[in-house]
Amino acid sequence: MHGTSNTLPLATRKKIVDLLNDRLADAVDLYAQLKHAHWNVKGPNFIALHELFDQLAANLLPHIDDLAERCVQLGGAARGTLASITKASSLPEYPATITAGEKHIESLTEAFSIYGDLMRKAIELADTAKDKDTADLFTGISRDADKALWFIESHAQ
Ligand SMILES: [Fe+2]
């Protein structure tokens, strides 16, 4: 940990930096999954899905930046290399060879469901650690994840 004048206790900051890095890994993994789907999707809804997946990926970028930068604000380091992201992500591996729109919808529905659940748990963990600012950060991310899940799963309902 680096020195900081931030008044949150060191033990809290250490715990929160680990939590932020875990969720950072999920967010970067999900970003890559969405771009993969954006590039490879095929079928009758091609243009709608191609554009939706790109938009949802773009929506993740500010969250990724906020998660990483809060790690450093709290005296930690952001673990942002692809090697550490791959190791730390809690999302299932994305099926690499699917093309059909409904298969991508299915895979991304599962990914966003897990991602949203992990973010909700992170709100609770940050709240219990008495770091309301990080809890608020996770709350915004979780709310966006629920909206993205709605956009995706509505295609299959
Ligand atoms: Fe593109």
Tab-separated table of N, CA and C and ligand atoms in Angstrom:
chain	number	residue	atom	x	y	z
A	1	MET	N	0.845	-1.205	0.000
A	1	MET	CA	0.000	0.000	0.000
A	1	MET	C	0.883	1.258	0.000
A	2	HIS	N	0.389	2.297	-0.668
A	2	HIS	CA	1.086	3.577	-0.723
A	2	HIS	C	0.537	4.498	0.363
A	3	GLY	N	1.335	5.494	0.733
A	3	GLY	CA	0.874	6.457	1.716
A	3	GLY	C	-0.241	7.325	1.152
A	4	THR	N	-1.176	7.689	2.011
A	4	THR	CA	-2.249	8.603	1.608
A	4	THR	C	-2.765	9.301	2.847
A	5	SER	N	-3.306	10.489	2.664
A	5	SER	CA	-3.911	11.199	3.793
A	5	SER	C	-5.388	10.872	3.921
A	6	ASN	N	-5.877	9.973	3.094
A	6	ASN	CA	-7.261	9.505	3.215
A	6	ASN	C	-7.447	8.921	4.616
A	7	THR	N	-8.516	9.318	5.288
A	7	THR	CA	-8.663	8.957	6.709
A	7	THR	C	-9.346	7.613	6.954
A	8	LEU	N	-9.701	6.889	5.899
A	8	LEU	CA	-10.226	5.535	6.141
A	8	LEU	C	-9.101	4.681	6.736
A	9	PRO	N	-9.413	3.826	7.715
A	9	PRO	CA	-8.355	3.017	8.338
A	9	PRO	C	-7.644	2.124	7.314
A	10	LEU	N	-6.367	1.853	7.567
A	10	LEU	CA	-5.558	1.050	6.648
A	10	LEU	C	-6.183	-0.318	6.384
A	11	ALA	N	-6.670	-0.965	7.445
A	11	ALA	CA	-7.255	-2.309	7.282
A	11	ALA	C	-8.476	-2.260	6.360
A	12	THR	N	-9.264	-1.218	6.498
A	12	THR	CA	-10.439	-1.041	5.633
A	12	THR	C	-9.983	-0.832	4.203
A	13	ARG	N	-9.000	0.040	4.026
A	13	ARG	CA	-8.552	0.353	2.665
A	13	ARG	C	-7.985	-0.890	1.978
A	14	LYS	N	-7.234	-1.694	2.720
A	14	LYS	CA	-6.667	-2.924	2.131
A	14	LYS	C	-7.778	-3.854	1.649
A	15	LYS	N	-8.772	-4.042	2.523
A	15	LYS	CA	-9.882	-4.941	2.205
A	15	LYS	C	-10.652	-4.430	0.974
A	16	ILE	N	-10.888	-3.114	0.958
A	16	ILE	CA	-11.666	-2.526	-0.138
A	16	ILE	C	-10.889	-2.553	-1.451
A	17	VAL	N	-9.586	-2.361	-1.382
A	17	VAL	CA	-8.775	-2.407	-2.610
A	17	VAL	C	-8.853	-3.813	-3.224
A	18	ASP	N	-8.799	-4.843	-2.391
A	18	ASP	CA	-8.941	-6.215	-2.906
A	18	ASP	C	-10.314	-6.410	-3.551
A	19	LEU	N	-11.344	-5.918	-2.876
A	19	LEU	CA	-12.706	-6.035	-3.399
A	19	LEU	C	-12.846	-5.289	-4.731
A	20	LEU	N	-12.318	-4.076	-4.779
A	20	LEU	CA	-12.383	-3.281	-6.014
A	20	LEU	C	-11.645	-3.987	-7.152
A	21	ASN	N	-10.494	-4.571	-6.842
A	21	ASN	CA	-9.736	-5.275	-7.888
A	21	ASN	C	-10.471	-6.513	-8.390
A	22	ASP	N	-11.143	-7.220	-7.488
A	22	ASP	CA	-11.912	-8.394	-7.920
A	22	ASP	C	-13.021	-7.983	-8.890
A	23	ARG	N	-13.737	-6.924	-8.533
A	23	ARG	CA	-14.845	-6.491	-9.399
A	23	ARG	C	-14.317	-5.805	-10.665
A	24	LEU	N	-13.136	-5.178	-10.585
A	24	LEU	CA	-12.486	-4.620	-11.781
A	24	LEU	C	-12.231	-5.740	-12.793
A	25	ALA	N	-11.753	-6.866	-12.312
A	25	ALA	CA	-11.473	-8.002	-13.199
A	25	ALA	C	-12.760	-8.466	-13.892
A	26	ASP	N	-13.844	-8.544	-13.138
A	26	ASP	CA	-15.129	-8.953	-13.738
A	26	ASP	C	-15.555	-7.962	-14.826
A	27	ALA	N	-15.415	-6.680	-14.527
A	27	ALA	CA	-15.880	-5.640	-15.455
A	27	ALA	C	-15.058	-5.653	-16.747
A	28	VAL	N	-13.740	-5.832	-16.628
A	28	VAL	CA	-12.896	-5.865	-17.832
A	28	VAL	C	-13.196	-7.136	-18.636
A	29	ASP	N	-13.377	-8.247	-17.934
A	29	ASP	CA	-13.732	-9.506	-18.604
A	29	ASP	C	-15.062	-9.335	-19.357
A	30	LEU	N	-16.045	-8.746	-18.689
A	30	LEU	CA	-17.354	-8.547	-19.323
A	30	LEU	C	-17.248	-7.626	-20.533
A	31	TYR	N	-16.409	-6.599	-20.419
A	31	TYR	CA	-16.177	-5.693	-21.555
A	31	TYR	C	-15.671	-6.489	-22.761
A	32	ALA	N	-14.681	-7.353	-22.523
A	32	ALA	CA	-14.108	-8.148	-23.618
A	32	ALA	C	-15.149	-9.125	-24.182
A	33	GLN	N	-15.980	-9.691	-23.308
A	33	GLN	CA	-17.028	-10.615	-23.766
A	33	GLN	C	-18.015	-9.892	-24.682
A	34	LEU	N	-18.385	-8.668	-24.305
A	34	LEU	CA	-19.328	-7.892	-25.113
A	34	LEU	C	-18.731	-7.529	-26.476
A	35	LYS	N	-17.457	-7.161	-26.493
A	35	LYS	CA	-16.833	-6.825	-27.768
A	35	LYS	C	-16.725	-8.079	-28.642
A	36	HIS	N	-16.398	-9.206	-28.010
A	36	HIS	CA	-16.335	-10.472	-28.752
A	36	HIS	C	-17.693	-10.767	-29.396
A	37	ALA	N	-18.766	-10.576	-28.629
A	37	ALA	CA	-20.115	-10.811	-29.146
A	37	ALA	C	-20.445	-9.799	-30.249
A	38	HIS	N	-20.069	-8.549	-30.038
A	38	HIS	CA	-20.288	-7.484	-31.034
A	38	HIS	C	-19.638	-7.859	-32.374
A	39	TRP	N	-18.431	-8.428	-32.308
A	39	TRP	CA	-17.709	-8.751	-33.545
A	39	TRP	C	-18.243	-10.017	-34.217
A	40	ASN	N	-18.694	-10.978	-33.455
A	40	ASN	CA	-18.967	-12.310	-34.019
A	40	ASN	C	-20.435	-12.664	-34.201
A	41	VAL	N	-21.352	-11.845	-33.663
A	41	VAL	CA	-22.768	-12.205	-33.751
A	41	VAL	C	-23.222	-12.233	-35.217
A	42	LYS	N	-24.125	-13.190	-35.516
A	42	LYS	CA	-24.719	-13.296	-36.853
A	42	LYS	C	-26.201	-13.622	-36.704
A	43	GLY	N	-26.941	-13.487	-37.807
A	43	GLY	CA	-28.351	-13.872	-37.785
A	43	GLY	C	-29.268	-12.723	-38.122
A	44	PRO	N	-30.595	-12.992	-38.086
A	44	PRO	CA	-31.576	-11.998	-38.566
A	44	PRO	C	-31.574	-10.689	-37.759
A	45	ASN	N	-31.163	-10.747	-36.492
A	45	ASN	CA	-31.143	-9.509	-35.688
A	45	ASN	C	-29.745	-8.905	-35.633
A	46	PHE	N	-28.936	-9.237	-36.640
A	46	PHE	CA	-27.524	-8.836	-36.602
A	46	PHE	C	-27.310	-7.381	-36.201
A	47	ILE	N	-27.922	-6.466	-36.921
A	47	ILE	CA	-27.531	-5.060	-36.716
A	47	ILE	C	-27.957	-4.565	-35.332
A	48	ALA	N	-29.140	-5.010	-34.878
A	48	ALA	CA	-29.607	-4.579	-33.546
A	48	ALA	C	-28.671	-5.111	-32.464
A	49	LEU	N	-28.313	-6.397	-32.542
A	49	LEU	CA	-27.456	-6.988	-31.516
A	49	LEU	C	-26.028	-6.453	-31.602
A	50	HIS	N	-25.517	-6.330	-32.828
A	50	HIS	CA	-24.170	-5.789	-33.050
A	50	HIS	C	-24.049	-4.416	-32.375
A	51	GLU	N	-25.046	-3.585	-32.551
A	51	GLU	CA	-25.002	-2.232	-31.980
A	51	GLU	C	-25.265	-2.239	-30.479
A	52	LEU	N	-26.203	-3.084	-30.038
A	52	LEU	CA	-26.494	-3.164	-28.596
A	52	LEU	C	-25.254	-3.605	-27.813
A	53	PHE	N	-24.590	-4.658	-28.278
A	53	PHE	CA	-23.423	-5.178	-27.550
A	53	PHE	C	-22.315	-4.121	-27.478
A	54	ASP	N	-22.157	-3.354	-28.545
A	54	ASP	CA	-21.125	-2.314	-28.540
A	54	ASP	C	-21.479	-1.216	-27.544
A	55	GLN	N	-22.757	-0.842	-27.502
A	55	GLN	CA	-23.198	0.207	-26.583
A	55	GLN	C	-23.016	-0.232	-25.130
A	56	LEU	N	-23.377	-1.494	-24.854
A	56	LEU	CA	-23.241	-1.996	-23.478
A	56	LEU	C	-21.771	-2.065	-23.075
A	57	ALA	N	-20.908	-2.401	-24.016
A	57	ALA	CA	-19.464	-2.415	-23.729
A	57	ALA	C	-18.993	-0.993	-23.408
A	58	ALA	N	-19.416	-0.043	-24.222
A	58	ALA	CA	-19.008	1.354	-24.000
A	58	ALA	C	-19.490	1.851	-22.644
A	59	ASN	N	-20.691	1.425	-22.246
A	59	ASN	CA	-21.238	1.852	-20.952
A	59	ASN	C	-20.394	1.353	-19.774
A	60	LEU	N	-19.652	0.262	-19.975
A	60	LEU	CA	-18.829	-0.285	-18.883
A	60	LEU	C	-17.545	0.524	-18.659
A	61	LEU	N	-17.077	1.216	-19.694
A	61	LEU	CA	-15.759	1.854	-19.604
A	61	LEU	C	-15.617	2.845	-18.444
A	62	PRO	N	-16.599	3.742	-18.231
A	62	PRO	CA	-16.427	4.648	-17.077
A	62	PRO	C	-16.417	3.907	-15.746
A	63	HIS	N	-17.157	2.806	-15.645
A	63	HIS	CA	-17.152	2.023	-14.398
A	63	HIS	C	-15.792	1.367	-14.181
A	64	ILE	N	-15.218	0.853	-15.262
A	64	ILE	CA	-13.896	0.225	-15.181
A	64	ILE	C	-12.879	1.248	-14.669
A	65	ASP	N	-12.952	2.448	-15.214
A	65	ASP	CA	-12.020	3.502	-14.806
A	65	ASP	C	-12.230	3.886	-13.334
A	66	ASP	N	-13.481	3.990	-12.923
A	66	ASP	CA	-13.779	4.355	-11.529
A	66	ASP	C	-13.283	3.281	-10.555
A	67	LEU	N	-13.490	2.015	-10.886
A	67	LEU	CA	-13.046	0.918	-10.013
A	67	LEU	C	-11.526	0.950	-9.870
A	68	ALA	N	-10.829	1.081	-10.998
A	68	ALA	CA	-9.363	1.058	-10.984
A	68	ALA	C	-8.807	2.264	-10.231
A	69	GLU	N	-9.376	3.431	-10.489
A	69	GLU	CA	-8.822	4.638	-9.880
A	69	GLU	C	-9.095	4.699	-8.381
A	70	ARG	N	-10.219	4.120	-7.944
A	70	ARG	CA	-10.485	4.122	-6.500
A	70	ARG	C	-9.479	3.218	-5.767
A	71	CYS	N	-9.018	2.164	-6.408
A	71	CYS	CA	-7.960	1.325	-5.807
A	71	CYS	C	-6.757	2.196	-5.445
A	72	VAL	N	-6.372	3.060	-6.370
A	72	VAL	CA	-5.173	3.877	-6.185
A	72	VAL	C	-5.447	5.018	-5.199
A	73	GLN	N	-6.681	5.573	-5.268
A	73	GLN	CA	-7.041	6.642	-4.320
A	73	GLN	C	-6.940	6.156	-2.885
A	74	LEU	N	-7.205	4.875	-2.669
A	74	LEU	CA	-7.195	4.323	-1.309
A	74	LEU	C	-5.804	3.812	-0.909
A	75	GLY	N	-4.806	4.070	-1.756
A	75	GLY	CA	-3.441	3.685	-1.406
A	75	GLY	C	-3.017	2.341	-1.971
A	76	GLY	N	-3.865	1.740	-2.776
A	76	GLY	CA	-3.529	0.449	-3.366
A	76	GLY	C	-3.051	0.606	-4.797
A	77	ALA	N	-3.073	-0.507	-5.528
A	77	ALA	CA	-2.728	-0.491	-6.947
A	77	ALA	C	-3.843	-1.186	-7.701
A	78	ALA	N	-4.120	-0.698	-8.909
A	78	ALA	CA	-5.106	-1.357	-9.770
A	78	ALA	C	-4.412	-2.508	-10.482
A	79	ARG	N	-5.008	-3.696	-10.392
A	79	ARG	CA	-4.420	-4.860	-11.079
A	79	ARG	C	-5.088	-4.980	-12.454
A	80	GLY	N	-4.546	-4.248	-13.408
A	80	GLY	CA	-5.224	-4.083	-14.698
A	80	GLY	C	-4.628	-4.832	-15.864
A	81	THR	N	-3.568	-5.625	-15.641
A	81	THR	CA	-3.012	-6.354	-16.785
A	81	THR	C	-3.961	-7.489	-17.170
A	82	LEU	N	-3.902	-7.883	-18.430
A	82	LEU	CA	-4.802	-8.956	-18.876
A	82	LEU	C	-4.533	-10.245	-18.114
A	83	ALA	N	-3.267	-10.501	-17.768
A	83	ALA	CA	-2.940	-11.723	-17.017
A	83	ALA	C	-3.641	-11.715	-15.658
A	84	SER	N	-3.609	-10.582	-14.958
A	84	SER	CA	-4.257	-10.564	-13.642
A	84	SER	C	-5.777	-10.526	-13.762
A	85	ILE	N	-6.286	-9.905	-14.817
A	85	ILE	CA	-7.740	-9.888	-15.045
A	85	ILE	C	-8.232	-11.322	-15.245
A	86	THR	N	-7.539	-12.058	-16.106
A	86	THR	CA	-7.922	-13.438	-16.416
A	86	THR	C	-7.926	-14.292	-15.153
A	87	LYS	N	-6.917	-14.084	-14.316
A	87	LYS	CA	-6.785	-14.867	-13.082
A	87	LYS	C	-7.894	-14.514	-12.088
A	88	ALA	N	-8.255	-13.243	-12.019
A	88	ALA	CA	-9.143	-12.788	-10.938
A	88	ALA	C	-10.624	-12.777	-11.314
A	89	SER	N	-10.946	-12.838	-12.599
A	89	SER	CA	-12.365	-12.708	-12.970
A	89	SER	C	-13.202	-13.863	-12.416
A	90	SER	N	-14.387	-13.530	-11.930
A	90	SER	CA	-15.317	-14.541	-11.413
A	90	SER	C	-16.367	-14.945	-12.445
A	91	LEU	N	-16.274	-14.395	-13.643
A	91	LEU	CA	-17.268	-14.727	-14.671
A	91	LEU	C	-16.882	-16.030	-15.369
A	92	PRO	N	-17.885	-16.803	-15.832
A	92	PRO	CA	-17.555	-17.996	-16.599
A	92	PRO	C	-16.884	-17.614	-17.917
A	93	GLU	N	-16.051	-18.520	-18.427
A	93	GLU	CA	-15.373	-18.263	-19.697
A	93	GLU	C	-16.416	-18.171	-20.811
A	94	TYR	N	-16.273	-17.173	-21.667
A	94	TYR	CA	-17.247	-16.969	-22.736
A	94	TYR	C	-17.056	-18.016	-23.826
A	95	PRO	N	-18.152	-18.628	-24.317
A	95	PRO	CA	-17.994	-19.617	-25.386
A	95	PRO	C	-17.444	-18.948	-26.646
A	96	ALA	N	-16.290	-19.406	-27.096
A	96	ALA	CA	-15.531	-18.675	-28.116
A	96	ALA	C	-16.080	-18.828	-29.531
A	97	THR	N	-16.827	-19.907	-29.802
A	97	THR	CA	-17.150	-20.182	-31.213
A	97	THR	C	-18.617	-19.955	-31.576
A	98	ILE	N	-19.447	-19.495	-30.654
A	98	ILE	CA	-20.861	-19.292	-30.983
A	98	ILE	C	-21.014	-18.112	-31.945
A	99	THR	N	-22.068	-18.166	-32.756
A	99	THR	CA	-22.337	-17.048	-33.661
A	99	THR	C	-23.799	-16.582	-33.568
A	100	ALA	N	-24.749	-17.520	-33.410
A	100	ALA	CA	-26.177	-17.179	-33.461
A	100	ALA	C	-26.529	-16.142	-32.393
A	101	GLY	N	-27.357	-15.177	-32.797
A	101	GLY	CA	-27.780	-14.130	-31.872
A	101	GLY	C	-28.325	-14.676	-30.570
A	102	GLU	N	-29.194	-15.723	-30.662
A	102	GLU	CA	-29.806	-16.231	-29.421
A	102	GLU	C	-28.785	-16.884	-28.491
A	103	LYS	N	-27.712	-17.432	-29.053
A	103	LYS	CA	-26.642	-18.008	-28.220
A	103	LYS	C	-25.873	-16.907	-27.490
A	104	HIS	N	-25.636	-15.806	-28.179
A	104	HIS	CA	-24.960	-14.673	-27.526
A	104	HIS	C	-25.865	-14.076	-26.451
A	105	ILE	N	-27.161	-13.995	-26.732
A	105	ILE	CA	-28.109	-13.478	-25.743
A	105	ILE	C	-28.064	-14.349	-24.486
A	106	GLU	N	-28.067	-15.658	-24.714
A	106	GLU	CA	-28.031	-16.612	-23.600
A	106	GLU	C	-26.745	-16.439	-22.765
A	107	SER	N	-25.615	-16.363	-23.428
A	107	SER	CA	-24.328	-16.256	-22.727
A	107	SER	C	-24.201	-14.922	-21.998
A	108	LEU	N	-24.654	-13.849	-22.645
A	108	LEU	CA	-24.525	-12.529	-22.015
A	108	LEU	C	-25.551	-12.341	-20.899
A	109	THR	N	-26.705	-13.002	-21.020
A	109	THR	CA	-27.678	-12.964	-19.925
A	109	THR	C	-27.056	-13.592	-18.679
A	110	GLU	N	-26.407	-14.739	-18.865
A	110	GLU	CA	-25.765	-15.396	-17.727
A	110	GLU	C	-24.646	-14.513	-17.158
A	111	ALA	N	-23.836	-13.949	-18.038
A	111	ALA	CA	-22.712	-13.126	-17.589
A	111	ALA	C	-23.202	-11.908	-16.799
A	112	PHE	N	-24.215	-11.204	-17.314
A	112	PHE	CA	-24.714	-10.011	-16.624
A	112	PHE	C	-25.437	-10.363	-15.331
A	113	SER	N	-26.076	-11.544	-15.307
A	113	SER	CA	-26.745	-11.970	-14.078
A	113	SER	C	-25.724	-12.182	-12.959
A	114	ILE	N	-24.637	-12.856	-13.278
A	114	ILE	CA	-23.582	-13.110	-12.292
A	114	ILE	C	-22.895	-11.794	-11.902
A	115	TYR	N	-22.589	-10.984	-12.904
A	115	TYR	CA	-21.924	-9.697	-12.686
A	115	TYR	C	-22.769	-8.806	-11.758
A	116	GLY	N	-24.070	-8.738	-12.024
A	116	GLY	CA	-24.955	-7.917	-11.186
A	116	GLY	C	-25.010	-8.434	-9.755
A	117	ASP	N	-25.034	-9.749	-9.619
A	117	ASP	CA	-25.073	-10.348	-8.292
A	117	ASP	C	-23.790	-10.043	-7.511
A	118	LEU	N	-22.655	-10.135	-8.185
A	118	LEU	CA	-21.372	-9.837	-7.537
A	118	LEU	C	-21.307	-8.364	-7.122
A	119	MET	N	-21.858	-7.486	-7.931
A	119	MET	CA	-21.854	-6.059	-7.594
A	119	MET	C	-22.765	-5.793	-6.393
A	120	ARG	N	-23.902	-6.478	-6.339
A	120	ARG	CA	-24.800	-6.298	-5.183
A	120	ARG	C	-24.117	-6.773	-3.893
A	121	LYS	N	-23.408	-7.899	-3.985
A	121	LYS	CA	-22.684	-8.384	-2.799
A	121	LYS	C	-21.579	-7.394	-2.407
A	122	ALA	N	-20.959	-6.785	-3.408
A	122	ALA	CA	-19.895	-5.811	-3.137
A	122	ALA	C	-20.451	-4.574	-2.422
A	123	ILE	N	-21.686	-4.180	-2.739
A	123	ILE	CA	-22.317	-3.043	-2.038
A	123	ILE	C	-22.368	-3.374	-0.542
A	124	GLU	N	-22.836	-4.575	-0.231
A	124	GLU	CA	-22.978	-5.000	1.168
A	124	GLU	C	-21.630	-5.043	1.878
A	125	LEU	N	-20.628	-5.600	1.188
A	125	LEU	CA	-19.295	-5.721	1.791
A	125	LEU	C	-18.690	-4.342	2.080
A	126	ALA	N	-18.845	-3.414	1.128
A	126	ALA	CA	-18.301	-2.069	1.324
A	126	ALA	C	-19.055	-1.346	2.437
A	127	ASP	N	-20.354	-1.580	2.488
A	127	ASP	CA	-21.181	-0.965	3.521
A	127	ASP	C	-20.791	-1.480	4.904
A	128	THR	N	-20.604	-2.785	5.000
A	128	THR	CA	-20.196	-3.389	6.274
A	128	THR	C	-18.823	-2.874	6.711
A	129	ALA	N	-17.949	-2.610	5.730
A	129	ALA	CA	-16.612	-2.083	6.043
A	129	ALA	C	-16.641	-0.576	6.327
A	130	LYS	N	-17.851	0.004	6.301
A	130	LYS	CA	-18.059	1.440	6.556
A	130	LYS	C	-17.365	2.337	5.527
A	131	ASP	N	-17.322	1.866	4.292
A	131	ASP	CA	-16.838	2.698	3.192
A	131	ASP	C	-18.040	3.001	2.289
A	132	LYS	N	-18.768	4.058	2.653
A	132	LYS	CA	-20.005	4.421	1.943
A	132	LYS	C	-19.729	4.869	0.515
A	133	ASP	N	-18.571	5.458	0.275
A	133	ASP	CA	-18.272	5.950	-1.075
A	133	ASP	C	-18.093	4.793	-2.041
A	134	THR	N	-17.382	3.748	-1.589
A	134	THR	CA	-17.229	2.573	-2.447
A	134	THR	C	-18.571	1.861	-2.600
A	135	ALA	N	-19.362	1.815	-1.529
A	135	ALA	CA	-20.703	1.203	-1.628
A	135	ALA	C	-21.531	1.947	-2.666
A	136	ASP	N	-21.408	3.265	-2.685
A	136	ASP	CA	-22.142	4.086	-3.655
A	136	ASP	C	-21.655	3.803	-5.083
A	137	LEU	N	-20.342	3.651	-5.237
A	137	LEU	CA	-19.779	3.316	-6.551
A	137	LEU	C	-20.350	1.985	-7.055
A	138	PHE	N	-20.337	0.992	-6.181
A	138	PHE	CA	-20.888	-0.314	-6.564
A	138	PHE	C	-22.394	-0.236	-6.832
A	139	THR	N	-23.089	0.623	-6.118
A	139	THR	CA	-24.538	0.765	-6.318
A	139	THR	C	-24.843	1.269	-7.728
A	140	GLY	N	-24.078	2.256	-8.177
A	140	GLY	CA	-24.271	2.776	-9.534
A	140	GLY	C	-23.987	1.711	-10.584
A	141	ILE	N	-22.933	0.945	-10.345
A	141	ILE	CA	-22.556	-0.106	-11.308
A	141	ILE	C	-23.632	-1.184	-11.335
A	142	SER	N	-24.127	-1.540	-10.159
A	142	SER	CA	-25.154	-2.572	-10.050
A	142	SER	C	-26.442	-2.141	-10.749
A	143	ARG	N	-26.805	-0.882	-10.576
A	143	ARG	CA	-28.027	-0.367	-11.225
A	143	ARG	C	-27.880	-0.431	-12.751
A	144	ASP	N	-26.723	-0.064	-13.269
A	144	ASP	CA	-26.471	-0.152	-14.716
A	144	ASP	C	-26.476	-1.604	-15.188
A	145	ALA	N	-25.971	-2.509	-14.348
A	145	ALA	CA	-25.939	-3.936	-14.723
A	145	ALA	C	-27.361	-4.471	-14.857
A	146	ASP	N	-28.241	-4.067	-13.953
A	146	ASP	CA	-29.642	-4.506	-14.036
A	146	ASP	C	-30.304	-3.991	-15.311
A	147	LYS	N	-29.991	-2.757	-15.677
A	147	LYS	CA	-30.569	-2.186	-16.892
A	147	LYS	C	-30.051	-2.933	-18.128
A	148	ALA	N	-28.744	-3.218	-18.139
A	148	ALA	CA	-28.148	-3.951	-19.265
A	148	ALA	C	-28.760	-5.348	-19.369
A	149	LEU	N	-28.956	-5.992	-18.218
A	149	LEU	CA	-29.548	-7.340	-18.219
A	149	LEU	C	-30.951	-7.299	-18.836
A	150	TRP	N	-31.716	-6.271	-18.486
A	150	TRP	CA	-33.054	-6.095	-19.059
A	150	TRP	C	-32.966	-5.958	-20.586
A	151	PHE	N	-32.055	-5.124	-21.082
A	151	PHE	CA	-31.886	-4.925	-22.521
A	151	PHE	C	-31.566	-6.241	-23.215
A	152	ILE	N	-30.754	-7.077	-22.557
A	152	ILE	CA	-30.319	-8.319	-23.199
A	152	ILE	C	-31.399	-9.391	-23.111
A	153	GLU	N	-31.899	-9.630	-21.897
A	153	GLU	CA	-32.795	-10.776	-21.741
A	153	GLU	C	-34.166	-10.533	-22.379
A	154	SER	N	-34.529	-9.286	-22.631
A	154	SER	CA	-35.814	-9.014	-23.284
A	154	SER	C	-35.884	-9.647	-24.676
A	155	HIS	N	-34.729	-9.873	-25.304
A	155	HIS	CA	-34.708	-10.511	-26.623
A	155	HIS	C	-35.190	-11.966	-26.581
A	156	ALA	N	-35.115	-12.583	-25.400
A	156	ALA	CA	-35.451	-14.004	-25.304
A	156	ALA	C	-36.812	-14.221	-24.627
A	157	GLN	N	-37.535	-13.131	-24.339
A	157	GLN	CA	-38.788	-13.276	-23.588
A	157	GLN	C	-39.998	-13.081	-24.501
B	1	FE	FE	-17.312	-2.102	-33.832
